[in-house]
CSV table of C-alpha atoms and ligand atoms in Angstrom, one decimal:
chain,number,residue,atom,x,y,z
A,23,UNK,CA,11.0,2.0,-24.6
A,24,UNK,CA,8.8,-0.9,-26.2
A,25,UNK,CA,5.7,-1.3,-25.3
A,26,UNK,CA,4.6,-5.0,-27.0
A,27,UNK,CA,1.4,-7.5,-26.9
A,28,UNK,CA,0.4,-10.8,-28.3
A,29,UNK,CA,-2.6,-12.5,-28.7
A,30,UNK,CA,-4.5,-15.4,-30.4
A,31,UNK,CA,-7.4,-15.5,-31.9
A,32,UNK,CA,-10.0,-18.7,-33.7
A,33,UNK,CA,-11.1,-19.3,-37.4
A,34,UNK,CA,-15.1,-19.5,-37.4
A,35,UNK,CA,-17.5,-21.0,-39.6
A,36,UNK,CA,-20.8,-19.8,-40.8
A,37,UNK,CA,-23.5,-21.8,-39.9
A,38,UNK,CA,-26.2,-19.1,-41.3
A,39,UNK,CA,-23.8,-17.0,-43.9
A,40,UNK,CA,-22.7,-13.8,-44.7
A,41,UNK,CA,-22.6,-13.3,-48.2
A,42,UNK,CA,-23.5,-9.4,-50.0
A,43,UNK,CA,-22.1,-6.4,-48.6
A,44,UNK,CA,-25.0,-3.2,-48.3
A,45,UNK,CA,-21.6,-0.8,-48.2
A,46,UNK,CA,-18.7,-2.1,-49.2
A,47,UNK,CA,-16.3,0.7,-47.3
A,48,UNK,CA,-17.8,-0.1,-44.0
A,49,UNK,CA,-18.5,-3.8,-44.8
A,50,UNK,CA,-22.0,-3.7,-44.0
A,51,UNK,CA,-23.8,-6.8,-44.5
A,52,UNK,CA,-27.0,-7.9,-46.7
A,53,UNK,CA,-27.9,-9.9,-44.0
A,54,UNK,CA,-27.3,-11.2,-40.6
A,55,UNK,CA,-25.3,-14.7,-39.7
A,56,UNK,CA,-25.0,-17.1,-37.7
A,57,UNK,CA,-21.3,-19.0,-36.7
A,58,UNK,CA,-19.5,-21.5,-35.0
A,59,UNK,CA,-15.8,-20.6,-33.5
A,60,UNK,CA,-13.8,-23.1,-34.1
A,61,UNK,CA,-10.9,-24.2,-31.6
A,62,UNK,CA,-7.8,-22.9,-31.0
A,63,UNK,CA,-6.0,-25.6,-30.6
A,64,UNK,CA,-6.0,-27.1,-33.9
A,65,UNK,CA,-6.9,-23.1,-35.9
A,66,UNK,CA,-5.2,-19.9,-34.9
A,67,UNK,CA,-3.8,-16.6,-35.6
A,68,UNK,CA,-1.1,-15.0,-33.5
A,69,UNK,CA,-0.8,-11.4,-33.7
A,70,UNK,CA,2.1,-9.6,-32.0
A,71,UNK,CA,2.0,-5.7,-31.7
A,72,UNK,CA,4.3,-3.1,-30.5
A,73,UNK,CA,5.1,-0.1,-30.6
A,74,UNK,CA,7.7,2.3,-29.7
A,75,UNK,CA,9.5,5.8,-30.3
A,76,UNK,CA,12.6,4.2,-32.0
A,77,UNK,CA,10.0,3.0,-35.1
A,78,UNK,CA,11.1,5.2,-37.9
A,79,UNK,CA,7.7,3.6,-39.9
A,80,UNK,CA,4.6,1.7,-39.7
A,81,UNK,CA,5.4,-2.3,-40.8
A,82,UNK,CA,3.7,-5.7,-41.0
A,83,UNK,CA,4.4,-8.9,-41.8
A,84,UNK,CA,2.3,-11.8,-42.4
A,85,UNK,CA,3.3,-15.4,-42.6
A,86,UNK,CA,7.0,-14.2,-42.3
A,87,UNK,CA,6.9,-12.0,-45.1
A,88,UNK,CA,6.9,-8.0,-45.0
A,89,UNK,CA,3.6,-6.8,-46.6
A,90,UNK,CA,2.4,-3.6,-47.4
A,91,UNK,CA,0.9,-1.8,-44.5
A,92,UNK,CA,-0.8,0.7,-47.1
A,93,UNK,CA,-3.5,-1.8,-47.5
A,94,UNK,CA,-7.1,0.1,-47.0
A,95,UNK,CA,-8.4,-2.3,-44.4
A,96,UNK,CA,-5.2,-2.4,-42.0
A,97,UNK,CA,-5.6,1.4,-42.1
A,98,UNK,CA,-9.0,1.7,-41.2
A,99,UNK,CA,-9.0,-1.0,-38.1
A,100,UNK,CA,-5.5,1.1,-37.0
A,101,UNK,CA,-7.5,4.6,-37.7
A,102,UNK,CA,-10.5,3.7,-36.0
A,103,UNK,CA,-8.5,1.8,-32.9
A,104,UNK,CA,-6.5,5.1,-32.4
A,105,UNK,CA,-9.7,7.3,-32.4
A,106,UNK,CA,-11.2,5.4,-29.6
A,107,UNK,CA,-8.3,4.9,-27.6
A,108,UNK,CA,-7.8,8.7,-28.3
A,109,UNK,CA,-11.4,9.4,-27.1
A,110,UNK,CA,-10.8,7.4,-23.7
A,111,UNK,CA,-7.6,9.1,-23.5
A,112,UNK,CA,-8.6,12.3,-23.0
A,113,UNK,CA,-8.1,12.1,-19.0
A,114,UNK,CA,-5.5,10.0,-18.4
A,115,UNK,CA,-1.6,9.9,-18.4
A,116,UNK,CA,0.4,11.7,-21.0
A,117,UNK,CA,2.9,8.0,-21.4
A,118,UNK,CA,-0.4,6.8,-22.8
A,119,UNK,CA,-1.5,9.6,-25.5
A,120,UNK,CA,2.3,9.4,-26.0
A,121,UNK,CA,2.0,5.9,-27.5
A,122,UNK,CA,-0.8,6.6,-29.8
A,123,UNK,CA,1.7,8.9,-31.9
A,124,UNK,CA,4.6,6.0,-31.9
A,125,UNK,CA,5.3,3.8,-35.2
A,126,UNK,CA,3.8,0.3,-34.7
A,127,UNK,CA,5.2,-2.9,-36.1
A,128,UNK,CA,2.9,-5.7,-36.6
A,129,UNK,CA,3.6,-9.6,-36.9
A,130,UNK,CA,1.2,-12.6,-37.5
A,131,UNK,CA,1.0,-15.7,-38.7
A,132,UNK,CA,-1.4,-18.8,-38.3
A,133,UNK,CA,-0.6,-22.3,-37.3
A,134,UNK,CA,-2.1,-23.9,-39.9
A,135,UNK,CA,-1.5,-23.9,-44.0
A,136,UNK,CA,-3.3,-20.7,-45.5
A,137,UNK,CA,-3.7,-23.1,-48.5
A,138,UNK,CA,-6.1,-24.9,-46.9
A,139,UNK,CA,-8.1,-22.5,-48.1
A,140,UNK,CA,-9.7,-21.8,-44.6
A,141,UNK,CA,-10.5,-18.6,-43.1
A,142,UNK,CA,-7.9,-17.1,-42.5
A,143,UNK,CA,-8.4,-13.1,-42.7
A,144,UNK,CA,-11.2,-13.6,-40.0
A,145,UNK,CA,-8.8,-15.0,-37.3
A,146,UNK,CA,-6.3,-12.6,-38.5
A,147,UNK,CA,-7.6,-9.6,-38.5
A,148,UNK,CA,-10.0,-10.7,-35.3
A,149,UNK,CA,-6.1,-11.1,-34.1
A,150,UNK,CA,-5.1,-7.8,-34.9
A,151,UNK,CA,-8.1,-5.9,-33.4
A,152,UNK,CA,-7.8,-8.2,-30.5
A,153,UNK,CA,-3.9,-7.1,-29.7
A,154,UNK,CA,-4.7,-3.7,-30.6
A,155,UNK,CA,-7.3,-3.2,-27.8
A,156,UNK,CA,-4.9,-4.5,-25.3
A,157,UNK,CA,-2.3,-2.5,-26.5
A,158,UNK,CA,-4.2,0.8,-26.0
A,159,UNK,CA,-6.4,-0.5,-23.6
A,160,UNK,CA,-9.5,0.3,-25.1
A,161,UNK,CA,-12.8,-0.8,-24.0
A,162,UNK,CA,-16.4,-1.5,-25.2
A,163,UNK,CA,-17.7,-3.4,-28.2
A,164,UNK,CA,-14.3,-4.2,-30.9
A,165,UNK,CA,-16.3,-6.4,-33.2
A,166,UNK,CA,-17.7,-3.4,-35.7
A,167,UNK,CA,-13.8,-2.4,-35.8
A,168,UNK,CA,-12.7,-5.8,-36.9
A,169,UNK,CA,-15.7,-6.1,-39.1
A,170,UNK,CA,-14.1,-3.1,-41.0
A,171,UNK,CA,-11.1,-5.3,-41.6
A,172,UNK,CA,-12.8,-8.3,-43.2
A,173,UNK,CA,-16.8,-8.9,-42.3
A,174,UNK,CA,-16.3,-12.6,-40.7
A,175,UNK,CA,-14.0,-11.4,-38.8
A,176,UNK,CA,-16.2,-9.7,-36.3
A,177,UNK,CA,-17.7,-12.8,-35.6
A,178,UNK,CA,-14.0,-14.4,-34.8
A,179,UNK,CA,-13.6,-11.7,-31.7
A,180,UNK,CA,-16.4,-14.2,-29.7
A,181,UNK,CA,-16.1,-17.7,-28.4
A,182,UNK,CA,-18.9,-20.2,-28.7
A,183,UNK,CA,-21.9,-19.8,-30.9
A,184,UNK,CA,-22.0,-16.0,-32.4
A,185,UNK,CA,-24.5,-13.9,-34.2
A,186,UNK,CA,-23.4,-11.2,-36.3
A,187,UNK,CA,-26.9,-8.6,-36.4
A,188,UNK,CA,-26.6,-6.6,-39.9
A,189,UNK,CA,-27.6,-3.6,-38.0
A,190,UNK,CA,-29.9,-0.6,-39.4
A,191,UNK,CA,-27.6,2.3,-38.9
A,192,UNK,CA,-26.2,3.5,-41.6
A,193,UNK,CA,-23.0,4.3,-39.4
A,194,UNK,CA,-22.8,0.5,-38.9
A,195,UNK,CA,-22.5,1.3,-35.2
A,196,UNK,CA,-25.2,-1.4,-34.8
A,197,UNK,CA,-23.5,-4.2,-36.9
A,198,UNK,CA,-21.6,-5.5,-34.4
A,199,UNK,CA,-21.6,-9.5,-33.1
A,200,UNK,CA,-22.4,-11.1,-30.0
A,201,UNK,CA,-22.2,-14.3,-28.1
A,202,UNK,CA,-25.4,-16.3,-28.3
A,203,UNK,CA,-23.9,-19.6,-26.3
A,204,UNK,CA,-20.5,-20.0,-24.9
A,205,UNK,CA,-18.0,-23.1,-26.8
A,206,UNK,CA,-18.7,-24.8,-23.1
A,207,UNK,CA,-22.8,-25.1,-23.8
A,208,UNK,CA,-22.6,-28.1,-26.2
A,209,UNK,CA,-19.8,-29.4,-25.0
A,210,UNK,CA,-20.2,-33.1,-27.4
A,211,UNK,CA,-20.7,-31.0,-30.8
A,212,UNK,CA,-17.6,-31.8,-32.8
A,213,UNK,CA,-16.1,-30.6,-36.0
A,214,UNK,CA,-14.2,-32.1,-39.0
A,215,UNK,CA,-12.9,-30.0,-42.1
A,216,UNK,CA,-12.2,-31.9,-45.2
A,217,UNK,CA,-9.7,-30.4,-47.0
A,218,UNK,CA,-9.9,-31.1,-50.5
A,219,UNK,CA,-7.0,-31.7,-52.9
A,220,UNK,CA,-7.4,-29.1,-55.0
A,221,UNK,CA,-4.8,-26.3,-56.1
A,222,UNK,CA,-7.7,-24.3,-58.7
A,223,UNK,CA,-7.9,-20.8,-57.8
A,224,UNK,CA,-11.0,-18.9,-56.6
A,225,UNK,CA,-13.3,-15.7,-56.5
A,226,UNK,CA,-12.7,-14.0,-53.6
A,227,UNK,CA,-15.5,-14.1,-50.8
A,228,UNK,CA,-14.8,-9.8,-51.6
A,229,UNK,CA,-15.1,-9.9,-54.9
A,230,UNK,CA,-17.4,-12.6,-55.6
A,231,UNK,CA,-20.2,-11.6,-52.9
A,232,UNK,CA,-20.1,-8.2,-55.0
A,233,UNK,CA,-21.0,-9.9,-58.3
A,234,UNK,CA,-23.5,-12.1,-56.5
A,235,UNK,CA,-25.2,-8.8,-55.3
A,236,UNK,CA,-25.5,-6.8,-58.9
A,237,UNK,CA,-26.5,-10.0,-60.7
A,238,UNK,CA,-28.5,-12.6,-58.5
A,239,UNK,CA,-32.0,-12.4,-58.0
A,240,UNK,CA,-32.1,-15.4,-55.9
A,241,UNK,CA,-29.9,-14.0,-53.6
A,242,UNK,CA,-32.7,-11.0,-52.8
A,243,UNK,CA,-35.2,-14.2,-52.0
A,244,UNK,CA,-32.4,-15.2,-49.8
A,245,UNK,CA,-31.7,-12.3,-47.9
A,246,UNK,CA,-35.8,-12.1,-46.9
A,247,UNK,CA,-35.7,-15.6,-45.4
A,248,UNK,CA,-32.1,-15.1,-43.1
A,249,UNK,CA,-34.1,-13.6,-40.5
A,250,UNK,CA,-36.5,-16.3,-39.8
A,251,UNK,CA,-33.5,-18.7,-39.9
A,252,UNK,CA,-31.4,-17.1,-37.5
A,253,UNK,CA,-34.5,-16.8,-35.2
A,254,UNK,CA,-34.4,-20.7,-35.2
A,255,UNK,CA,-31.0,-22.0,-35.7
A,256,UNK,CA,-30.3,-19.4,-32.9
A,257,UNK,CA,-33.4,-21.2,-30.6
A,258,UNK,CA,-31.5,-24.7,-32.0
A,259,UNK,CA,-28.2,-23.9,-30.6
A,260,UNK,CA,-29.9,-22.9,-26.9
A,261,UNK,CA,-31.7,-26.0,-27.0
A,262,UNK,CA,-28.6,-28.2,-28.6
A,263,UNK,CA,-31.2,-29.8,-30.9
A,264,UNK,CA,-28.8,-31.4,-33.5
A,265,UNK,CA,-31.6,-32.0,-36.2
A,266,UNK,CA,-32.6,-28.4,-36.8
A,267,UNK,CA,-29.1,-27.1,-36.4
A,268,UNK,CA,-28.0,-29.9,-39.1
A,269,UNK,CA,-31.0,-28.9,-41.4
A,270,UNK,CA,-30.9,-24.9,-41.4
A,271,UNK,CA,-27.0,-25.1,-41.7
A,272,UNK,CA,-26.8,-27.9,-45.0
A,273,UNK,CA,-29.9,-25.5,-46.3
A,274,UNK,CA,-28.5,-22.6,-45.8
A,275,UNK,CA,-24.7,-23.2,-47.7
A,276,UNK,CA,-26.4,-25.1,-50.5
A,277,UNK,CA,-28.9,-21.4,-50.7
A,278,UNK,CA,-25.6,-19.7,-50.6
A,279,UNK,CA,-23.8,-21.3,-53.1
A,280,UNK,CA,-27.0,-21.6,-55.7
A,281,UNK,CA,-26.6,-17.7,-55.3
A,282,UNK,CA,-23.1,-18.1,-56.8
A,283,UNK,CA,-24.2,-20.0,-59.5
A,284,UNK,CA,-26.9,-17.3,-60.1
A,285,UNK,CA,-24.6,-15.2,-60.4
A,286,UNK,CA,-24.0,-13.3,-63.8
A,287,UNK,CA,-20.9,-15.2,-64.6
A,288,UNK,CA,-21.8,-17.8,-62.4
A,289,UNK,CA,-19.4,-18.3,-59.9
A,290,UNK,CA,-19.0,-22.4,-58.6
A,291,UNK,CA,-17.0,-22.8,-55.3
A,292,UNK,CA,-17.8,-26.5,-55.2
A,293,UNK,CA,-16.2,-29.2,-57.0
A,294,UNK,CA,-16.7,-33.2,-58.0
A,295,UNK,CA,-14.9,-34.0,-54.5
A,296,UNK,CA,-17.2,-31.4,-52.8
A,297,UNK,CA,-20.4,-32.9,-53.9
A,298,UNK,CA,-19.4,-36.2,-53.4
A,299,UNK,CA,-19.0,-35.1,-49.4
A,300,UNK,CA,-22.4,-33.5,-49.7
A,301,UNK,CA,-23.7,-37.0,-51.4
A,302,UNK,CA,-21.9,-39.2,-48.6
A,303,UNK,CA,-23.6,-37.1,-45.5
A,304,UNK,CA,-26.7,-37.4,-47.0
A,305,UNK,CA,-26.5,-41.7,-48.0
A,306,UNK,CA,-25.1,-41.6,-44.3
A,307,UNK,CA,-28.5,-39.5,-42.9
A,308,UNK,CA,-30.6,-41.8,-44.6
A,309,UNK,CA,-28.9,-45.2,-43.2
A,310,UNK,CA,-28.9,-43.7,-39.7
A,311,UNK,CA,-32.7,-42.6,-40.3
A,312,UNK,CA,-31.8,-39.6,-38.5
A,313,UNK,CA,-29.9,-36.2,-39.4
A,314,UNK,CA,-26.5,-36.7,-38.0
A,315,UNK,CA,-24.0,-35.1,-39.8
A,316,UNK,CA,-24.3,-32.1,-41.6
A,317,UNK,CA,-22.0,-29.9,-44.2
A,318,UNK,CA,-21.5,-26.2,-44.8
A,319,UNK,CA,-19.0,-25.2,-47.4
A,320,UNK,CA,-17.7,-21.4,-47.4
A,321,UNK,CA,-16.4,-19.6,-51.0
A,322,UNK,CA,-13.9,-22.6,-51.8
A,323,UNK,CA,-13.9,-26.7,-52.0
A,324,UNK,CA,-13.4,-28.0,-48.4
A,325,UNK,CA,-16.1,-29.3,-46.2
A,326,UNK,CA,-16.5,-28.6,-42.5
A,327,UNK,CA,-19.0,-31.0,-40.7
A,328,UNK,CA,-20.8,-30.8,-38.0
A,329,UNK,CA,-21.5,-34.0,-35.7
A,330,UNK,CA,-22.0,-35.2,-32.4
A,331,UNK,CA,-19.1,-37.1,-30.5
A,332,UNK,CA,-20.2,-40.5,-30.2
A,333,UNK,CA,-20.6,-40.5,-34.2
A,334,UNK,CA,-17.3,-39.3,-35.2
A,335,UNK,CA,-15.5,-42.7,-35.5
A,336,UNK,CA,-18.1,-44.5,-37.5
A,337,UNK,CA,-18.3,-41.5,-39.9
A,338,UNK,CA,-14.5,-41.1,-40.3
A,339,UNK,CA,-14.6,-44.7,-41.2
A,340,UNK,CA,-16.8,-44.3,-43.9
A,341,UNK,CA,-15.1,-41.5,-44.9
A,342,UNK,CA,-11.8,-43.2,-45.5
A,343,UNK,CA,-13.8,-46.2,-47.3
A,344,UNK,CA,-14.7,-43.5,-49.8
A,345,UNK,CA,-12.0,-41.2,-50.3
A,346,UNK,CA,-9.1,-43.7,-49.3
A,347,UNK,CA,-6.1,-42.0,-48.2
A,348,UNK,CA,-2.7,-42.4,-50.1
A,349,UNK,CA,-0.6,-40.8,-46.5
A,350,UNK,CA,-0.3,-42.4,-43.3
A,351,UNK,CA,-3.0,-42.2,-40.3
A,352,UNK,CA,-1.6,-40.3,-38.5
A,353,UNK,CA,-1.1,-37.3,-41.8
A,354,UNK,CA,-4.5,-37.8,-42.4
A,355,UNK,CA,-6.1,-37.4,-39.7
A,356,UNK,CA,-4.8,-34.3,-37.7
A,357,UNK,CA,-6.2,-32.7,-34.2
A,358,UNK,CA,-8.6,-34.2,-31.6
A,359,UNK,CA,-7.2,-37.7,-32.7
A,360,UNK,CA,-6.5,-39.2,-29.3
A,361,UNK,CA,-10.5,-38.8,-28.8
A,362,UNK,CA,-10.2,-41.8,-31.8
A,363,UNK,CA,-9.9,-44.6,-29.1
A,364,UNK,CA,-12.1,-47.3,-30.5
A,365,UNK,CA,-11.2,-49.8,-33.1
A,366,UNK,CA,-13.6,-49.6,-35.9
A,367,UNK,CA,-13.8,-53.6,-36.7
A,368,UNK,CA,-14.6,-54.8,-40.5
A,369,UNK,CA,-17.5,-56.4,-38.8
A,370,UNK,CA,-18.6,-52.7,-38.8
A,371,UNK,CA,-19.0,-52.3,-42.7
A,372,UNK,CA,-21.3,-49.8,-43.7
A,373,UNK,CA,-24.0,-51.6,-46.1
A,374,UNK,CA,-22.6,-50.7,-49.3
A,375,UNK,CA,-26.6,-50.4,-50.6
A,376,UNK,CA,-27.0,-47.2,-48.6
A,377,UNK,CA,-23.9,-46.2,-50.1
A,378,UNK,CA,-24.1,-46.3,-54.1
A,379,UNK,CA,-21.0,-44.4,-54.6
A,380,UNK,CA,-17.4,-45.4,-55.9
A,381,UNK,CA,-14.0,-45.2,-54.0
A,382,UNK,CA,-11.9,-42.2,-55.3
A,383,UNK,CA,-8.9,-42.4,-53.5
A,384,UNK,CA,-6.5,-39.4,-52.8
A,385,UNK,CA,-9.0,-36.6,-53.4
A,386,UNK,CA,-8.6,-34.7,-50.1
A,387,UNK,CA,-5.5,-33.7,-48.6
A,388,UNK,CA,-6.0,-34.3,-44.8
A,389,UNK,CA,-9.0,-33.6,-42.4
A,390,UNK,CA,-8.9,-31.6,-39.4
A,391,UNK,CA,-10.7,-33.1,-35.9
A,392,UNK,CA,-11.6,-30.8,-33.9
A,393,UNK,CA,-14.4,-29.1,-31.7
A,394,UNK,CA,-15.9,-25.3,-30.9
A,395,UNK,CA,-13.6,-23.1,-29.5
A,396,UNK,CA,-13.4,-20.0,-26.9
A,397,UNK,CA,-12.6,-16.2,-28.1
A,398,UNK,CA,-9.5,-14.4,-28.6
A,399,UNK,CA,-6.5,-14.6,-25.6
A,400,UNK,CA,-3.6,-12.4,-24.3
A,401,UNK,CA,-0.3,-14.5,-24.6
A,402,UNK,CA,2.5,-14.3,-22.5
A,403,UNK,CA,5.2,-12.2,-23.6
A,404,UNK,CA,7.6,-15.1,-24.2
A,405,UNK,CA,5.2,-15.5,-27.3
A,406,UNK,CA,6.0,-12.7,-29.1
A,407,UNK,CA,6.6,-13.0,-32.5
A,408,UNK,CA,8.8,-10.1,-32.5
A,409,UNK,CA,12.4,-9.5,-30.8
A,410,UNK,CA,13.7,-7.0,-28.6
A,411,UNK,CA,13.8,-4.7,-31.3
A,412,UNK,CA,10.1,-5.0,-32.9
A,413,UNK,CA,11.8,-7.4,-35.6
A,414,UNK,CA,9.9,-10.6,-36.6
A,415,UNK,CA,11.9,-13.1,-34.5
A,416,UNK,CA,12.4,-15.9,-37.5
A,417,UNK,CA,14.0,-13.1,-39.3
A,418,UNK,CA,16.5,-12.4,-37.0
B,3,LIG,C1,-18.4,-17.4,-47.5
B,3,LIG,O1,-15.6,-12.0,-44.5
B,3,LIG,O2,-14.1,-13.0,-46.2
B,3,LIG,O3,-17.0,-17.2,-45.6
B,3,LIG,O4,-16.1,-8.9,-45.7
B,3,LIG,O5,-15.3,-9.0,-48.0
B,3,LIG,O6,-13.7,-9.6,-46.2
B,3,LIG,P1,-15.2,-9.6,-46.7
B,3,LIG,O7,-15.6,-11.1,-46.8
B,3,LIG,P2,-15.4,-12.3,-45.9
B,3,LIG,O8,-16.6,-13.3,-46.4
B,3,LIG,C2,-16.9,-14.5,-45.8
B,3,LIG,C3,-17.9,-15.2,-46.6
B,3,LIG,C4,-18.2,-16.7,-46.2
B,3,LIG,C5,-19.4,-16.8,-45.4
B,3,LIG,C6,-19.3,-16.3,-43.9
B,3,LIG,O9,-18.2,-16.5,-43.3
B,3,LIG,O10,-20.3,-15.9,-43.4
C-alpha cells in the first residue's frame, strides 16, 4: 500500500523585504514583509510525496537528483508536520497513525532554470509543506512550518498579495503569513523578471542576511521604519494605487541592498546590468511624468518589475532598444507573450534625450512575462513525479 500526493506551489517576490533573522533555528524575522505571488503558470515547484510500509528509508530528490534528506531544514518541516498530524490524530483511525511511522520518499522539481537565480527554495519548500498537509491531512495555519524550512517560503503557501507579520512570540507561533488581497484584486498588475547574463556566484540570502545583522547599523534604522511601510504599501495594494506601491517597493530594495553594502565585508548583489535596469525605469518615470514601472531586486542580479498592462509593450520596447537581444523573439521573451498583440511601430521611438544611456547588447539572458498568481494546488495523481514504486519517474 502507497499512499501518494502532488502538489504545486508559486515563487513570490518581496515587495517590502525580509532580510535579518532574530533566531536563526526558528527563522524568525528582523522584521515583517510584504510580497507578491507570482504565477504559476510561468514559476512553479511540484512536489510529490508518498509514503508507504515497503520504504526501507527516508529519500529525496530534487531536480532529478537524490539529495541528502539529513539536511536540518527538511527535518524540522517533516518533525514538526508529524507532531501536528500526530496531535489531530489522537481520535481517529489507526490506517492513519499507521502512516505517520512509514518511510517517505520525496520528489520535486521546478519548471523553470534554478540558475536563474530566482526563488526557488520558497516555492519549494512552500511545495513540500503544502503536499505534506494533504498527505496527513492536517489542518490550521502551515505557513510558520514552511517558514522553518526557508523564511520566504511562508509567504509562498498564499495566493495574491501576502504579509508575513514577524510575530512577538518567542515560540514564533505568531510569525506566520496571511493573505492581504487575493491575485484576482488587481487583476491588470503585471510582472516581468529580467534575468541577467551573469554566471558570478553569490552570498546566500542565509548566510549573507547573518552578516548584514552582526555588522550593519543601517540595517537597525531599517528595521524601525518596515512597520510604517507595510502599514502603507499594505493600504496601496487595497486601494491598487500603482504610485505608492511603485515608490515603497524601488525604496524599499535599494534600503535593502545599501544594508548589504553596509555590511562588514560588504556584500553587492547588484551588478553594471542591474543598475543600468534601475537607471532605465527611472529615465522611463521621468518621460512618462508619472511612476509607472518600478524594480525590486532580491540577493542576486535579476530584476523583477512591476507595471500596469497597458504599459508593458512600450516598456519591453524600450527595453530591447537598450539591452538588444542576440536570441530570437520568441527565446527572449518567454510567458504571457500572446498578451504582446500590438505592433510597436518605429514611429514609436522613445526620445533618445530622456534616455542618455548606451545600447549594451546581450547582457540579460531572457525575461519572463508574467502576472500575480494564486496559492499552492493539489494535482491529480497522473502528476506524480514518482512511479508505482515511490521512484522518481525520469529515473525509471
Ligand atoms: C532577499 O528566505 O531565502 O529574497 O530564511 O535563510 O532561507 P532563509 O532566507 P530566504 O531569504 C529571502 C531574502 C530575500 C528577500 C525576501 O524574499 O523577503
Amino acid at each position: 500500500m502507497m499512499h501518494c500526493v502532488t502538489c504545486s506551489a508559486p515563487v513570490n517576490i518581496a515587495v517590502v523585504k525580509y532580510w535579518g533573522k532574530n533566531d536563526e533555528t526558528l527563522i524568525l524575522p528582523a522584521n515583517s514583509s510584504v510580497s507578491v505571488t507570482l504565477h504559476q503558470d510561468q514559476l512553479q515547484a511540484q512536489t510529490s510525496v508518498a509514503v508507504s510500509h515497503h520504504f526501507e528509508k527516508d529519500r529525496i530528490w530534487l531536480n532529478g537528483k537524490e539529495q541528502c534528506i539529513n539536511n536540518p531544514r527538511i527535518q524540522n518541516v517533516i518533525r514538526e508536520i508529524k507532531r501536528r498530524a500526530r496531535k489531530r490524530k489522537v481520535s481517529s483511525r489507526d490506517t492513519d497513525t499507521e502512516k505517520l511511522n512509514w518511510k517517505i520518499h520525496i520528489c520535486s522539481k521546478n519548471n523553470f532554470p534554478t540558475a536563474a537565480g530566482l526563488a526557488s527554495s520558497a516555492a519549494g519548500y512552500a511545495c513540500l509543506v503544502y503536499a505534506l498537509k494533504c498527505l496527513y491531512d492536517i489542518d490550521g495555519d502551515i505557513s510558520a512550518i514552511a517558514r522553518c524550512g526557508s523564511g520566504s517560503a511562508c509567504r509562498s503557501i498564499h495566493g495574491g498579495f501576502v504579509v508575513w507579520n514577524k510575530g512577538e512570540e518567542n515560540d514564533g507561533t505568531d510569525s506566520i503569513a496571511r493573505q492581504i488581497q487575493p491575485h484576482t484584486h488587481w487583476p491588470d498588475l503585471r510582472v516581468l523578471i529580467l534575468v541577467v547574463n551573469e554566471q558570478k556566484k553569490h552570498t546566500g540570502s542565509t548566510e549573507g542576511m547573518q552578516i548584514t545583522m552582526k555588522t550593519s547599523e543601517l540595517l537597525q534604522g531599517r528595521i524601525r521604519c518596515v512597520p510604517d511601510k507595510v502599514e502603507k504599501i499594505n493600504q496601496a495594494i487595497n486601494d491598487r494605487d500603482f504610485q505608492t506601491f511603485a515608490e515603497i517597493t524601488m525604496k524599499d530594495s535599494n534600503q535593502m541592498h545599501a544594508c548589504c553594502l553596509d555590511t562588514y565585508p560588504p556584500i553587492s548583489y547588484l551588478t553594471d546590468v542591474s543598475r543600468r535596469i534601475i537607471q532605465l525605469v527611472h529615465h522611463f518615470n521621468r518621460s512618462c511624468q508619472q511612476t509607472k514601472v518600478a524594480y525590486t531586486f532580491d540577493a542576486g542580479p535579476n530584476a523583477c518589475l512591476f507595471l500596469l498592462k497597458k504599459d508593458v509593450q512600450r516598456f519591453l520596447h524600450l527595453v530591447k532598444q537598450f539591452f538588444p537581444p542576440t536570441t530570437e523573439e520568441k527565446d527572449f521573451i518567454r510567458g504571457k507573450t500572446e498578451e504582446l498583440t500590438e505592433t510597436v511601430s518605429n514611429g514609436n521611438e522613445e526620445d533618445r534625450s530622456y534616455f542618455p544611456l548606451d545600447p549594451v547588447a546581450d547582457s540579460l539572458k531572457y525575461i519572463i512575462y508574467t502576472m500575480p498568481g494564486p496559492g499552492p494546488q493539489e494535482l491529480p495523481p497522473d502528476q506524480s513525479l514518482l512511479d508505482k514504486d515511490g521512484l522518481p519517474k525520469t529515473l525509471s
